[in-house]
Short mmCIF file of C-alpha atoms in Angstrom, two decimals:
data_model
loop_
_atom_site.label_atom_id
_atom_site.label_comp_id
_atom_site.label_asym_id
_atom_site.label_seq_id
_atom_site.Cartn_x
_atom_site.Cartn_y
_atom_site.Cartn_z
CA UNK A 268 4.65 -10.73 -9.33
CA UNK A 269 7.26 -9.33 -6.90
CA UNK A 270 8.46 -5.83 -7.21
CA UNK A 271 12.20 -5.63 -6.38
CA UNK A 272 12.36 -2.10 -7.79
CA UNK A 273 9.26 -0.83 -5.94
CA UNK A 274 9.77 2.82 -5.27
CA UNK A 275 13.08 2.96 -7.02
CA UNK A 276 12.03 5.82 -9.25
CA UNK A 277 11.99 8.39 -6.55
CA UNK A 278 14.72 7.17 -4.30
CA UNK A 279 16.92 10.00 -3.01
CA UNK A 280 20.67 10.07 -4.01
CA UNK A 281 22.98 8.97 -1.19
CA UNK A 282 23.53 11.88 1.15
CA UNK A 283 20.77 14.01 -0.48
CA UNK A 284 18.08 15.58 1.68
CA UNK A 285 14.57 14.11 1.33
CA UNK A 286 12.32 16.38 -0.55
CA UNK A 287 8.70 17.03 0.41
CA UNK A 288 7.28 15.22 -2.60
CA UNK A 289 9.36 12.14 -1.75
CA UNK A 290 8.25 12.37 1.88
CA UNK A 291 4.56 12.38 0.80
CA UNK A 292 5.31 9.42 -1.51
CA UNK A 293 7.25 7.38 1.03
CA UNK A 294 4.88 8.10 3.95
CA UNK A 295 2.03 7.06 1.66
CA UNK A 296 3.85 3.89 0.63
CA UNK A 297 4.10 3.00 4.35
CA UNK A 298 0.27 2.82 4.35
CA UNK A 299 0.46 0.31 1.49
CA UNK A 300 3.14 -1.82 3.08
CA UNK A 301 1.02 -2.15 6.29
CA UNK A 302 -1.59 -3.89 4.20
CA UNK A 303 0.62 -5.72 1.85
CA UNK A 304 2.51 -7.51 4.69
CA UNK A 305 -0.85 -8.69 6.19
CA UNK A 306 -1.91 -9.86 2.73
CA UNK A 307 1.36 -11.81 2.32
CA UNK A 308 0.87 -13.48 5.66
CA UNK A 309 -2.68 -14.62 4.72
CA UNK A 310 -1.33 -15.89 1.39
CA UNK A 311 1.17 -18.12 3.34
CA UNK A 312 -1.72 -19.43 5.48
CA UNK A 313 -3.74 -20.22 2.31
CA UNK A 314 -0.71 -21.71 0.52
CA UNK A 315 -1.12 -19.14 -2.29
CA UNK A 316 2.35 -18.96 -3.83
CA UNK A 317 3.85 -19.37 -0.40
CA UNK A 318 7.45 -18.90 -1.37
CA UNK A 319 6.70 -15.74 -3.31
CA UNK A 320 4.50 -14.58 -0.40
CA UNK A 321 7.42 -15.04 1.98
CA UNK A 322 9.66 -13.03 -0.34
CA UNK A 323 7.04 -10.32 -0.70
CA UNK A 324 6.72 -10.11 3.05
CA UNK A 325 10.44 -9.86 3.70
CA UNK A 326 10.86 -7.29 0.93
CA UNK A 327 8.02 -5.20 2.35
CA UNK A 328 9.39 -5.43 5.87
CA UNK A 329 12.82 -4.17 4.72
CA UNK A 330 11.36 -1.36 2.67
CA UNK A 331 9.18 -0.22 5.62
CA UNK A 332 12.24 0.06 7.88
CA UNK A 333 14.33 1.80 5.19
CA UNK A 334 11.62 4.39 4.64
CA UNK A 335 11.16 4.99 8.38
CA UNK A 336 14.82 5.96 8.53
CA UNK A 337 14.54 8.21 5.41
CA UNK A 338 11.39 10.02 6.75
CA UNK A 339 13.17 10.70 10.01
CA UNK A 340 15.48 13.02 8.12
CA UNK A 341 12.55 15.38 7.30
CA UNK A 342 10.75 16.50 10.46
CA UNK A 343 9.67 20.10 9.87
CA UNK A 344 7.26 20.43 12.85
CA UNK A 345 6.32 18.81 16.14
CA UNK A 346 3.27 17.06 14.75
CA UNK A 347 5.40 15.19 12.19
CA UNK A 348 8.09 14.39 14.80
CA UNK A 349 5.42 13.01 17.22
CA UNK A 350 3.77 10.99 14.52
CA UNK A 351 7.08 9.43 13.41
CA UNK A 352 7.84 8.46 17.02
CA UNK A 353 4.39 6.77 17.28
CA UNK A 354 4.80 5.03 14.00
CA UNK A 355 8.19 3.70 14.99
CA UNK A 356 6.76 2.30 18.18
CA UNK A 357 3.79 0.79 16.45
CA UNK A 358 6.09 -0.78 13.85
CA UNK A 359 8.03 -2.57 16.52
CA UNK A 360 4.79 -4.20 17.70
CA UNK A 361 3.65 -5.05 14.22
CA UNK A 362 7.06 -6.46 13.09
CA UNK A 363 7.12 -8.71 16.17
CA UNK A 364 3.71 -10.13 15.40
CA UNK A 365 4.63 -10.79 11.73
CA UNK A 366 7.37 -13.08 12.87
CA UNK A 367 5.11 -15.23 15.08
CA UNK A 368 3.64 -18.65 14.12
CA UNK A 369 0.83 -18.46 11.66
CA UNK A 370 -1.92 -19.44 14.21
CA UNK A 371 -5.50 -18.11 14.10
CA UNK A 372 -4.96 -16.01 17.19
CA UNK A 373 -1.82 -14.45 15.82
CA UNK A 374 -3.42 -13.71 12.48
CA UNK A 375 -6.16 -11.83 14.25
CA UNK A 376 -3.52 -9.86 16.06
CA UNK A 377 -1.74 -9.09 12.70
CA UNK A 378 -5.10 -7.89 11.31
CA UNK A 379 -5.57 -5.44 14.16
CA UNK A 380 -1.97 -4.15 14.19
CA UNK A 381 -2.01 -3.65 10.38
CA UNK A 382 -4.96 -1.34 10.93
CA UNK A 383 -3.17 0.68 13.60
CA UNK A 384 -0.06 0.95 11.42
CA UNK A 385 -2.15 2.08 8.51
CA UNK A 386 -3.85 4.87 10.50
CA UNK A 387 -0.55 6.34 11.76
CA UNK A 388 1.05 6.16 8.30
CA UNK A 389 -2.11 7.83 6.78
CA UNK A 390 -1.95 10.63 9.32
CA UNK A 391 1.70 11.15 8.60
CA UNK A 392 1.11 11.42 4.89
CA UNK A 393 -1.54 14.07 5.46
CA UNK A 394 0.80 16.02 7.75
CA UNK A 395 3.47 16.08 4.97
CA UNK A 396 0.84 17.04 2.38
CA UNK A 397 -0.08 20.08 4.49
CA UNK A 398 3.37 21.36 4.04
CA UNK A 399 3.05 21.40 0.23
CA UNK A 400 1.78 24.31 -1.90
CA UNK A 401 -0.47 23.84 -4.85
CA UNK A 402 -2.36 20.63 -5.81
CA UNK A 403 0.58 18.43 -6.68
CA UNK A 404 1.06 17.27 -3.08
CA UNK A 405 -2.59 16.19 -2.98
CA UNK A 406 -2.20 14.18 -6.21
CA UNK A 407 0.88 12.42 -4.82
CA UNK A 408 -1.08 11.52 -1.73
CA UNK A 409 -4.21 10.45 -3.70
CA UNK A 410 -2.38 8.37 -6.24
CA UNK A 411 -0.24 6.89 -3.38
CA UNK A 412 -3.37 5.92 -1.50
CA UNK A 413 -4.49 3.86 -4.43
CA UNK A 414 -1.53 1.57 -3.73
CA UNK A 415 -2.77 1.07 -0.20
CA UNK A 416 -6.36 0.46 -1.36
CA UNK A 417 -5.17 -2.24 -3.82
CA UNK A 418 -3.48 -4.05 -0.99
CA UNK A 419 -6.23 -3.46 1.45
CA UNK A 420 -8.80 -5.07 -0.93
CA UNK A 421 -6.49 -8.07 -1.41
CA UNK A 422 -5.82 -8.34 2.30
CA UNK A 423 -9.60 -8.43 3.10
CA UNK A 424 -10.13 -11.00 0.34
CA UNK A 425 -7.32 -13.23 1.59
CA UNK A 426 -8.30 -12.99 5.26
CA UNK A 427 -11.97 -13.78 4.36
CA UNK A 428 -10.84 -16.79 2.36
CA UNK A 429 -8.72 -18.00 5.28
CA UNK A 430 -11.73 -17.88 7.60
CA UNK A 431 -9.69 -15.73 10.02
CA UNK A 432 -10.75 -12.18 10.47
CA UNK A 433 -13.63 -9.93 11.38
CA UNK A 434 -17.18 -10.12 10.05
CA UNK A 435 -16.66 -6.57 8.71
CA UNK A 436 -14.01 -7.68 6.13
CA UNK A 437 -16.44 -7.82 3.21
CA UNK A 438 -17.80 -4.41 4.01
CA UNK A 439 -14.26 -3.02 4.36
CA UNK A 440 -13.37 -4.48 0.98
CA UNK A 441 -16.37 -2.83 -0.68
CA UNK A 442 -15.59 0.48 1.01
CA UNK A 443 -12.08 0.30 -0.33
CA UNK A 444 -13.39 -0.59 -3.84
CA UNK A 445 -15.67 2.51 -3.83
CA UNK A 446 -12.80 4.76 -2.70
CA UNK A 447 -10.49 3.32 -5.34
CA UNK A 448 -13.03 4.02 -8.12
CA UNK A 449 -13.75 7.53 -6.88
CA UNK A 450 -10.08 8.44 -6.61
CA UNK A 451 -9.35 6.94 -10.08
CA UNK A 452 -12.02 9.20 -11.50
CA UNK A 453 -10.47 12.21 -9.78
CA UNK A 454 -6.95 11.36 -11.00
CA UNK A 455 -8.28 10.88 -14.59
CA UNK A 456 -9.80 14.37 -14.46
CA UNK A 457 -6.80 16.23 -12.94
CA UNK A 458 -5.79 19.17 -15.06
CA UNK A 459 -2.16 18.79 -14.04
CA UNK A 460 -1.95 15.46 -15.89
CA UNK A 461 0.94 15.34 -18.44
CA UNK A 462 0.93 13.12 -21.57
CA UNK A 463 3.06 10.68 -19.62
CA UNK A 464 0.74 10.62 -16.73
CA UNK A 465 -2.28 10.06 -19.00
CA UNK A 466 -0.54 7.04 -20.48
CA UNK A 467 0.07 5.51 -17.04
CA UNK A 468 -3.52 6.31 -16.00
CA UNK A 469 -4.65 4.30 -19.02
CA UNK A 470 -2.62 1.36 -17.68
CA UNK A 471 -4.09 1.87 -14.31
CA UNK A 472 -7.63 1.85 -15.64
CA UNK A 473 -6.96 -1.35 -17.54
CA UNK A 474 -5.38 -3.11 -14.55
CA UNK A 475 -8.23 -2.09 -12.36
CA UNK A 476 -10.58 -3.98 -14.64
CA UNK A 477 -8.55 -7.16 -14.29
CA UNK A 478 -8.19 -6.65 -10.45
CA UNK A 479 -11.86 -5.95 -10.04
CA UNK A 480 -12.80 -9.03 -11.93
CA UNK A 481 -10.53 -11.17 -9.75
CA UNK A 482 -12.00 -9.71 -6.58
CA UNK A 483 -15.56 -10.51 -7.82
CA UNK A 484 -14.66 -14.11 -7.42
CA UNK A 485 -16.27 -15.34 -10.56
CA UNK A 486 -13.61 -18.04 -10.92
CA UNK A 487 -15.15 -21.26 -9.53
CA UNK A 488 -11.82 -22.83 -8.68
CA UNK A 489 -10.96 -21.45 -5.22
CA UNK A 490 -7.16 -21.87 -5.62
CA UNK A 491 -7.15 -20.13 -8.98
CA UNK A 492 -9.39 -17.30 -7.57
CA UNK A 493 -6.96 -16.68 -4.79
CA UNK A 494 -3.92 -16.73 -7.07
CA UNK A 495 -5.72 -14.31 -9.48
CA UNK A 496 -6.25 -11.80 -6.67
CA UNK A 497 -2.67 -12.21 -5.46
CA UNK A 498 -1.17 -11.56 -8.90
CA UNK A 499 -3.50 -8.78 -10.08
CA UNK A 500 -3.09 -6.90 -6.76
CA UNK A 501 0.65 -6.81 -7.46
CA UNK A 502 0.22 -5.62 -11.04
CA UNK A 503 -1.99 -2.76 -10.15
CA UNK A 504 0.29 -1.87 -7.27
CA UNK A 505 3.19 -1.64 -9.71
CA UNK A 506 1.27 0.71 -12.07
CA UNK A 507 0.04 2.91 -9.14
CA UNK A 508 3.47 3.16 -7.67
CA UNK A 509 4.87 4.43 -11.00
CA UNK A 510 1.99 6.83 -11.35
CA UNK A 511 2.67 8.15 -7.85
CA UNK A 512 6.25 8.76 -8.84
CA UNK A 513 5.06 10.77 -11.88
CA UNK A 514 3.03 13.09 -9.63
CA UNK A 515 6.01 13.43 -7.33
CA UNK A 516 7.96 14.66 -10.36
CA UNK A 517 5.49 17.43 -10.81
CA UNK A 518 6.36 18.69 -7.31
CA UNK A 519 10.02 18.57 -8.11
CA UNK A 520 9.43 20.30 -11.52
#
């Protein structure tokens, strides 16, 4: 499933200043996109829905660049200004690699640059969260990180399937799985949850069961197993993106 409306719920009106909640959301979404683009590249190599993977990669690339421009409009301190500059330079390197031929050497470089991009985007999200008062900013960051973890798990799975990647991929997938389950528990228990948020959390819990089952690789047909991970990772991403938007609304409210 492709998500043409990904992030549409909290887009700022034309000419409107970017709010702090939206900044935490968008910076957090950059983390996810760093992993999603690498996942899409591996899908192309594996011929897992290659046309859709190409569309997903291009959509993610455009959204990353759009959000970089939007985040540049909210630079309340030097640490955020510095991080945005680093992220912009890192993105230029990553974007160039994403356009190279899908060789084994280039895929290894993409894997490395996806990690560097992720680290900078994660640091930026934390810097924005520090500007927020109360717990709502933390919840936006936490829910938003679930989007990244969904794509990170799928990325590790796809790279491992392709035979291109580091020996640590399986360990990284399991670490991301543990982090996702722990954060889902924290979100379910958050006292700030509204009835609408609890409904979306119910969807997230259900989609996690499907995604976790796909990641476990119980499907004997390799092609079907890869496709299952590709589709379920997008479904849970969609739910977690909507949930992150709900927590952002708490900050605006």
